[in-house]
Amino acid sequence: MSWPDYLKQHQAAHLEDFRAFLAIPSISAQPARQADVRRAAEWLAGRFRQAGFTAEVCPTAGHPVVLAEYCPYPDRPTVLFYGHYDVQPADNPERWNSPPFEPTVVDGRIVARGASDMKGQVMAFLLAAEALIATGSLHLNVKALIEGEEEISSPSLPAFIEQHRERLRCDMIINGDSGQLSETTPLLSLGARGICGLEFDLIGPSHDLHSGSWGGQVQNPLHAMAELIASLHNPDGSVAVEGFYDDVEPLSPELREWYKRIPWNEAEMKQKLGVPEFYGEAGYSPWERITGRPTLEVNGMWGGYMGPGGMTVIPSTAHAKITCRLVPYQDPDKIVALIRSHLEARLPKGVRLEVRVKESGAPAFRMRADHPVAQVAREVLTELYGVPPVETMFGGSVPILSTLKQQLGHDPVSFGFGLEDELIHSPNEFFRLSSFEKGKQGYARLLMRLAS
Amino acid sequence: MSWPDYLKQHQAAHLEDFRAFLAIPSISAQPARQADVRRAAEWLAGRFRQAGFTAEVCPTAGHPVVLAEYCPYPDRPTVLFYGHYDVQPADNPERWNSPPFEPTVVDGRIVARGASDMKGQVMAFLLAAEALIATGSLHLNVKALIEGEEEISSPSLPAFIEQHRERLRCDMIINGDSGQLSETTPLLSLGARGICGLEFDLIGPSHDLHSGSWGGQVQNPLHAMAELIASLHNPDGSVAVEGFYDDVEPLSPELREWYKRIPWNEAEMKQKLGVPEFYGEAGYSPWERITGRPTLEVNGMWGGYMGPGGMTVIPSTAHAKITCRLVPYQDPDKIVALIRSHLEARLPKGVRLEVRVKESGAPAFRMRADHPVAQVAREVLTELYGVPPVETMFGGSVPILSTLKQQLGHDPVSFGFGLEDELIHSPNEFFRLSSFEKGKQGYARLLMRLAS
């Protein structure tokens, strides 16, 4: 039997498998669900075994990792698939049209928490591998690393990977926690920005003061805050923190050419975001600004009286939260230290500074457009959708990509089938059955091509 | 009988009068108390009549004004006394040790809402005048203007004064809504700063954006806010709004000499306010900064995520509230217009500006230290306390002072007996019985001296 026939013949049974997986409420964020999370791991390891893998539920400091292996070919390459089996909480059950853990098919969509993010793609990959194994068509080694803590920022994963580096050794990496641009347009992402963050307080008088009685003689923490925040950027839109760009590689001419090919419809984008005009670092195109250049953004800033009417107060404190998006070679810890130094050096008179660093920093990830696995992914997507993928990078951060690259030495290629409208992290999350089928087809073709 | 004997003889009856006045819950802010406010006005007019005045409860657009007159001397000067009979709300009755409208004497203090602010001083003035009239000692004309809306910013008073300017004509004005520095140290205030205010929004994208996806290409309203707020001051601490100082008179050498005599204990003040160091406009002393120079203060500034942890957002909007303290010759409306122009001229790219002007602006008030009524007040206070008054100005705003001056053409001299610790606007407000006696003595002596 050919693998496509195998998939076709088992279509109904595969949907039942998917349902069974979705029915387990593997909510990593809720301690009460710990046993369910473990149950999902056990179920998944069992299903991998059924497909022909060896599989193990491996303990970590937190929720377990499922490690599955099909490695019969000592002389052939090995591909590692990354995914996660945990899901977001599903509170507010009244906002769900059907219970979040009773998967329901409506109009070609399967509605359940975790359907799109990302049990659908874990199942699609597993079933594709199974079809190839069952039909004697899998000609390379496959490992699957499926974690249970992605929705809580993967606290245990970096240590786990480091500890099991030998066992996870591979020649190429596929990240399944990803998606396509639309039902008809595929997407190939070649990078994601890193992230680091801090928050700080400016502390002036020990209590709020009457601005009539003391205005003019006491530093207003809000004035000091505005001065400090304003000092973080230059008039040309670039970041003014000394050393911020020191480790940033200039965009290569090839990369800038590549950027020019990403579509950008200024009028449409303005409308979508509802901005009167765009603004950013001088000398760079929109996509270069969003994904190729680092940024510093204030995510929150506050102090004083914020209610209706007025209150003539000089507040005791002012507060700000900042995150930066990083590009390759910028180190999250170093950037945070530079910002702290900048704030300390420019601290206005009359206020004290207290800085708190966020711990979840991550460096950027970027791969070459001509990377051989990216090239294979590009070909498979073109075959599958009939059009070549839109190529881009993410402006946001996908810390797993740099973790995998750092620990295992290969650029992970993102190859998944979620779509933007599938209500992930919201009530009524769903996954298209057509995406489920496309996923199985896509992963099978990818594994076939990677073997050759 | 001498007027001191008269006061002594009626001491007990006067305390009962004071109690009766305090028992009427004349809370101007609460529509449900409208009848009580009116009842307090009627009671007060009746008591003025009993003292020998003609008195009338005059309607306004809001709560009525009590107008009392004792004007038997066509050829002698007339003094106008300003006060208010309304009081703050007294919510949270559980925080009062005795019901707010059941006046209770404890340890030489009478506890009731409005005792210190300012039924105590209205009664003291009325009883002083009564004692002088009853003993044939009042040798000038007296008018009293007692409003019922001071605690809600006197919305009807300016129009009322303008409308009754002829009837309110006088030669000198006493403002009783005032106080002393302590039980042993009198205070003579020669001015108060004016006030004006506005609030504004900066509006960027039509909804909050993910700072990973869009950071770098979209103006962050918080950055724009910081830039705008920072642009309002110069590095030397002065206000950077063009034209802000145009109408400000330089401090005269005499005034600067006068300022040098106000005590300023730097270490003690630092401790009291809990500031690491003081900060203000270069070239001016602390008291000059606080009362002699205008200021621009941000009272509130906010936008984005303010909760615990982080949220990678570019907020749609940012907000700020600003008030200015003004000195003589600065016009509140003009200053607000200058600030608006400043903001408009410096508006960063990518955001829209929406300004809302606060309506309750008021110009500054300042009188000469050698003003003849101030000189009389100085003498009476010195006599009464055995030490000369500390002379100062208020950094805060007392709009009634400039209203009276503008409409009636005379500098009001503040002469009242409240003390800072008397919990005005708080539960358990009280007035010292000793201040009540001192008030009667003080007003009687003042009226005696003003006649000569």
PDB file of C-alpha atoms in Angstrom, chain A residues 58-198:
ATOM      1  CA  CYS A  58      10.633  11.455  30.833  1.00  0.00           C
ATOM      2  CA  PRO A  59      10.454  13.311  34.152  1.00  0.00           C
ATOM      3  CA  THR A  60      11.583  16.946  34.450  1.00  0.00           C
ATOM      4  CA  ALA A  61      11.449  19.439  37.301  1.00  0.00           C
ATOM      5  CA  GLY A  62       7.930  20.177  36.041  1.00  0.00           C
ATOM      6  CA  HIS A  63       5.610  18.342  33.675  1.00  0.00           C
ATOM      7  CA  PRO A  64       7.118  15.367  31.798  1.00  0.00           C
ATOM      8  CA  VAL A  65       8.538  15.359  28.277  1.00  0.00           C
ATOM      9  CA  VAL A  66       7.557  12.670  25.763  1.00  0.00           C
ATOM     10  CA  LEU A  67      10.602  11.405  23.869  1.00  0.00           C
ATOM     11  CA  ALA A  68       9.843   9.104  20.909  1.00  0.00           C
ATOM     12  CA  GLU A  69      12.403   7.538  18.581  1.00  0.00           C
ATOM     13  CA  TYR A  70      12.349   5.599  15.352  1.00  0.00           C
ATOM     14  CA  CYS A  71      16.022   5.131  14.547  1.00  0.00           C
ATOM     15  CA  PRO A  72      16.653   1.960  12.535  1.00  0.00           C
ATOM     16  CA  TYR A  73      19.268   3.479  10.166  1.00  0.00           C
ATOM     17  CA  PRO A  74      22.685   4.073  11.720  1.00  0.00           C
ATOM     18  CA  ASP A  75      24.013   5.551   8.472  1.00  0.00           C
ATOM     19  CA  ARG A  76      21.148   7.796   7.565  1.00  0.00           C
ATOM     20  CA  PRO A  77      20.304  11.277   8.819  1.00  0.00           C
ATOM     21  CA  THR A  78      18.074  11.930  11.808  1.00  0.00           C
ATOM     22  CA  VAL A  79      15.307  14.540  11.985  1.00  0.00           C
ATOM     23  CA  LEU A  80      14.035  15.867  15.336  1.00  0.00           C
ATOM     24  CA  PHE A  81      10.438  17.073  15.603  1.00  0.00           C
ATOM     25  CA  TYR A  82       9.586  19.560  18.379  1.00  0.00           C
ATOM     26  CA  GLY A  83       6.051  20.030  19.704  1.00  0.00           C
ATOM     27  CA  HIS A  84       4.056  20.323  22.916  1.00  0.00           C
ATOM     28  CA  TYR A  85       1.100  18.366  24.290  1.00  0.00           C
ATOM     29  CA  ASP A  86       0.032  20.865  26.964  1.00  0.00           C
ATOM     30  CA  VAL A  87      -2.766  23.377  26.369  1.00  0.00           C
ATOM     31  CA  GLN A  88      -3.965  26.757  27.600  1.00  0.00           C
ATOM     32  CA  PRO A  89      -6.570  26.972  30.388  1.00  0.00           C
ATOM     33  CA  ALA A  90     -10.206  26.895  29.305  1.00  0.00           C
ATOM     34  CA  ASP A  91     -11.857  29.003  31.962  1.00  0.00           C
ATOM     35  CA  ASN A  92     -15.163  30.751  31.212  1.00  0.00           C
ATOM     36  CA  PRO A  93     -16.864  27.526  30.052  1.00  0.00           C
ATOM     37  CA  GLU A  94     -20.000  29.588  29.441  1.00  0.00           C
ATOM     38  CA  ARG A  95     -18.208  31.250  26.517  1.00  0.00           C
ATOM     39  CA  TRP A  96     -17.635  27.905  24.797  1.00  0.00           C
ATOM     40  CA  ASN A  97     -20.301  26.642  22.385  1.00  0.00           C
ATOM     41  CA  SER A  98     -19.348  23.062  23.293  1.00  0.00           C
ATOM     42  CA  PRO A  99     -17.339  21.875  26.305  1.00  0.00           C
ATOM     43  CA  PRO A 100     -13.608  22.556  25.695  1.00  0.00           C
ATOM     44  CA  PHE A 101     -12.579  18.964  26.331  1.00  0.00           C
ATOM     45  CA  GLU A 102     -15.431  17.300  24.422  1.00  0.00           C
ATOM     46  CA  PRO A 103     -14.118  17.671  20.881  1.00  0.00           C
ATOM     47  CA  THR A 104     -16.963  18.535  18.521  1.00  0.00           C
ATOM     48  CA  VAL A 105     -16.867  18.616  14.738  1.00  0.00           C
ATOM     49  CA  VAL A 106     -18.867  21.453  13.188  1.00  0.00           C
ATOM     50  CA  ASP A 107     -18.645  22.589   9.562  1.00  0.00           C
ATOM     51  CA  GLY A 108     -15.326  20.872   8.897  1.00  0.00           C
ATOM     52  CA  ARG A 109     -13.748  22.225  12.089  1.00  0.00           C
ATOM     53  CA  ILE A 110     -12.931  20.354  15.246  1.00  0.00           C
ATOM     54  CA  VAL A 111     -13.614  22.562  18.271  1.00  0.00           C
ATOM     55  CA  ALA A 112     -11.619  21.860  21.462  1.00  0.00           C
ATOM     56  CA  ARG A 113      -8.964  23.468  23.640  1.00  0.00           C
ATOM     57  CA  GLY A 114      -5.560  22.650  22.092  1.00  0.00           C
ATOM     58  CA  ALA A 115      -6.947  21.676  18.682  1.00  0.00           C
ATOM     59  CA  SER A 116      -4.905  24.270  16.792  1.00  0.00           C
ATOM     60  CA  ASP A 117      -2.280  24.908  19.526  1.00  0.00           C
ATOM     61  CA  MET A 118      -1.003  22.249  18.965  1.00  0.00           C
ATOM     62  CA  LYS A 119      -2.358  18.774  19.435  1.00  0.00           C
ATOM     63  CA  GLY A 120      -3.545  18.825  15.796  1.00  0.00           C
ATOM     64  CA  GLN A 121      -0.025  19.186  14.463  1.00  0.00           C
ATOM     65  CA  VAL A 122       1.496  16.722  16.931  1.00  0.00           C
ATOM     66  CA  MET A 123      -1.072  14.157  15.775  1.00  0.00           C
ATOM     67  CA  ALA A 124      -0.572  15.025  12.102  1.00  0.00           C
ATOM     68  CA  PHE A 125       3.174  14.488  12.431  1.00  0.00           C
ATOM     69  CA  LEU A 126       2.749  11.233  14.363  1.00  0.00           C
ATOM     70  CA  LEU A 127       0.224   9.855  11.856  1.00  0.00           C
ATOM     71  CA  ALA A 128       2.349  10.885   8.878  1.00  0.00           C
ATOM     72  CA  ALA A 129       5.338   9.066  10.361  1.00  0.00           C
ATOM     73  CA  GLU A 130       3.136   6.065  11.132  1.00  0.00           C
ATOM     74  CA  ALA A 131       1.870   5.916   7.526  1.00  0.00           C
ATOM     75  CA  LEU A 132       5.440   6.016   6.201  1.00  0.00           C
ATOM     76  CA  ILE A 133       6.612   3.347   8.643  1.00  0.00           C
ATOM     77  CA  ALA A 134       3.612   1.114   7.952  1.00  0.00           C
ATOM     78  CA  THR A 135       4.149   1.304   4.207  1.00  0.00           C
ATOM     79  CA  GLY A 136       7.928   0.882   4.393  1.00  0.00           C
ATOM     80  CA  SER A 137       8.451   4.437   3.129  1.00  0.00           C
ATOM     81  CA  LEU A 138      10.331   6.074   6.033  1.00  0.00           C
ATOM     82  CA  HIS A 139      13.984   6.136   5.005  1.00  0.00           C
ATOM     83  CA  LEU A 140      15.511   8.261   7.734  1.00  0.00           C
ATOM     84  CA  ASN A 141      15.601   8.332  11.534  1.00  0.00           C
ATOM     85  CA  VAL A 142      12.958  10.323  13.396  1.00  0.00           C
ATOM     86  CA  LYS A 143      12.976  11.627  16.953  1.00  0.00           C
ATOM     87  CA  ALA A 144      10.115  13.531  18.559  1.00  0.00           C
ATOM     88  CA  LEU A 145      10.519  15.844  21.563  1.00  0.00           C
ATOM     89  CA  ILE A 146       7.054  16.751  22.846  1.00  0.00           C
ATOM     90  CA  GLU A 147       7.063  18.902  25.977  1.00  0.00           C
ATOM     91  CA  GLY A 148       4.301  19.596  28.501  1.00  0.00           C
ATOM     92  CA  GLU A 149       5.163  23.145  29.547  1.00  0.00           C
ATOM     93  CA  GLU A 150       5.108  25.316  26.428  1.00  0.00           C
ATOM     94  CA  GLU A 151       2.062  27.279  27.589  1.00  0.00           C
ATOM     95  CA  ILE A 152       3.889  28.238  30.783  1.00  0.00           C
ATOM     96  CA  SER A 153       7.091  29.365  28.995  1.00  0.00           C
ATOM     97  CA  SER A 154       8.947  26.006  29.011  1.00  0.00           C
ATOM     98  CA  PRO A 155      10.722  26.437  32.353  1.00  0.00           C
ATOM     99  CA  SER A 156      12.131  22.877  32.407  1.00  0.00           C
ATOM    100  CA  LEU A 157      12.930  22.393  28.735  1.00  0.00           C
ATOM    101  CA  PRO A 158      16.364  24.035  28.359  1.00  0.00           C
ATOM    102  CA  ALA A 159      17.799  21.959  31.212  1.00  0.00           C
ATOM    103  CA  PHE A 160      16.130  18.824  29.852  1.00  0.00           C
ATOM    104  CA  ILE A 161      17.614  19.307  26.396  1.00  0.00           C
ATOM    105  CA  GLU A 162      21.034  20.026  27.812  1.00  0.00           C
ATOM    106  CA  GLN A 163      20.844  16.915  29.958  1.00  0.00           C
ATOM    107  CA  HIS A 164      19.699  14.695  27.058  1.00  0.00           C
ATOM    108  CA  ARG A 165      21.812  16.278  24.378  1.00  0.00           C
ATOM    109  CA  GLU A 166      23.350  12.975  23.325  1.00  0.00           C
ATOM    110  CA  ARG A 167      19.991  11.264  23.041  1.00  0.00           C
ATOM    111  CA  LEU A 168      18.548  14.199  21.090  1.00  0.00           C
ATOM    112  CA  ARG A 169      21.466  14.334  18.665  1.00  0.00           C
ATOM    113  CA  CYS A 170      20.151  14.884  15.144  1.00  0.00           C
ATOM    114  CA  ASP A 171      20.949  16.379  11.749  1.00  0.00           C
ATOM    115  CA  MET A 172      17.962  18.579  11.285  1.00  0.00           C
ATOM    116  CA  ILE A 173      15.135  20.017  13.369  1.00  0.00           C
ATOM    117  CA  ILE A 174      11.483  20.665  12.546  1.00  0.00           C
ATOM    118  CA  ASN A 175       9.399  22.944  14.802  1.00  0.00           C
ATOM    119  CA  GLY A 176       5.763  21.971  14.511  1.00  0.00           C
ATOM    120  CA  ASP A 177       4.469  24.827  16.721  1.00  0.00           C
ATOM    121  CA  SER A 178       3.874  27.061  13.754  1.00  0.00           C
ATOM    122  CA  GLY A 179       1.386  27.877  11.037  1.00  0.00           C
ATOM    123  CA  GLN A 180       0.545  28.958   7.522  1.00  0.00           C
ATOM    124  CA  LEU A 181      -0.532  32.344   6.250  1.00  0.00           C
ATOM    125  CA  SER A 182      -3.984  31.213   5.085  1.00  0.00           C
ATOM    126  CA  GLU A 183      -5.788  28.169   3.709  1.00  0.00           C
ATOM    127  CA  THR A 184      -4.353  28.949   0.302  1.00  0.00           C
ATOM    128  CA  THR A 185      -1.008  30.638   1.019  1.00  0.00           C
ATOM    129  CA  PRO A 186       1.847  28.864   2.754  1.00  0.00           C
ATOM    130  CA  LEU A 187       4.388  30.581   4.954  1.00  0.00           C
ATOM    131  CA  LEU A 188       8.075  29.992   5.524  1.00  0.00           C
ATOM    132  CA  SER A 189       9.510  31.799   8.522  1.00  0.00           C
ATOM    133  CA  LEU A 190      13.256  32.183   8.727  1.00  0.00           C
ATOM    134  CA  GLY A 191      13.621  33.828  12.102  1.00  0.00           C
ATOM    135  CA  ALA A 192      12.184  35.384  15.238  1.00  0.00           C
ATOM    136  CA  ARG A 193      13.405  38.230  17.393  1.00  0.00           C
ATOM    137  CA  GLY A 194      14.688  37.609  20.891  1.00  0.00           C
ATOM    138  CA  ILE A 195      13.348  39.301  23.983  1.00  0.00           C
ATOM    139  CA  CYS A 196      14.456  40.756  27.291  1.00  0.00           C
ATOM    140  CA  GLY A 197      12.670  42.978  29.770  1.00  0.00           C
ATOM    141  CA  LEU A 198      12.786  44.946  32.958  1.00  0.00           C
TER     142      LEU A 198
END
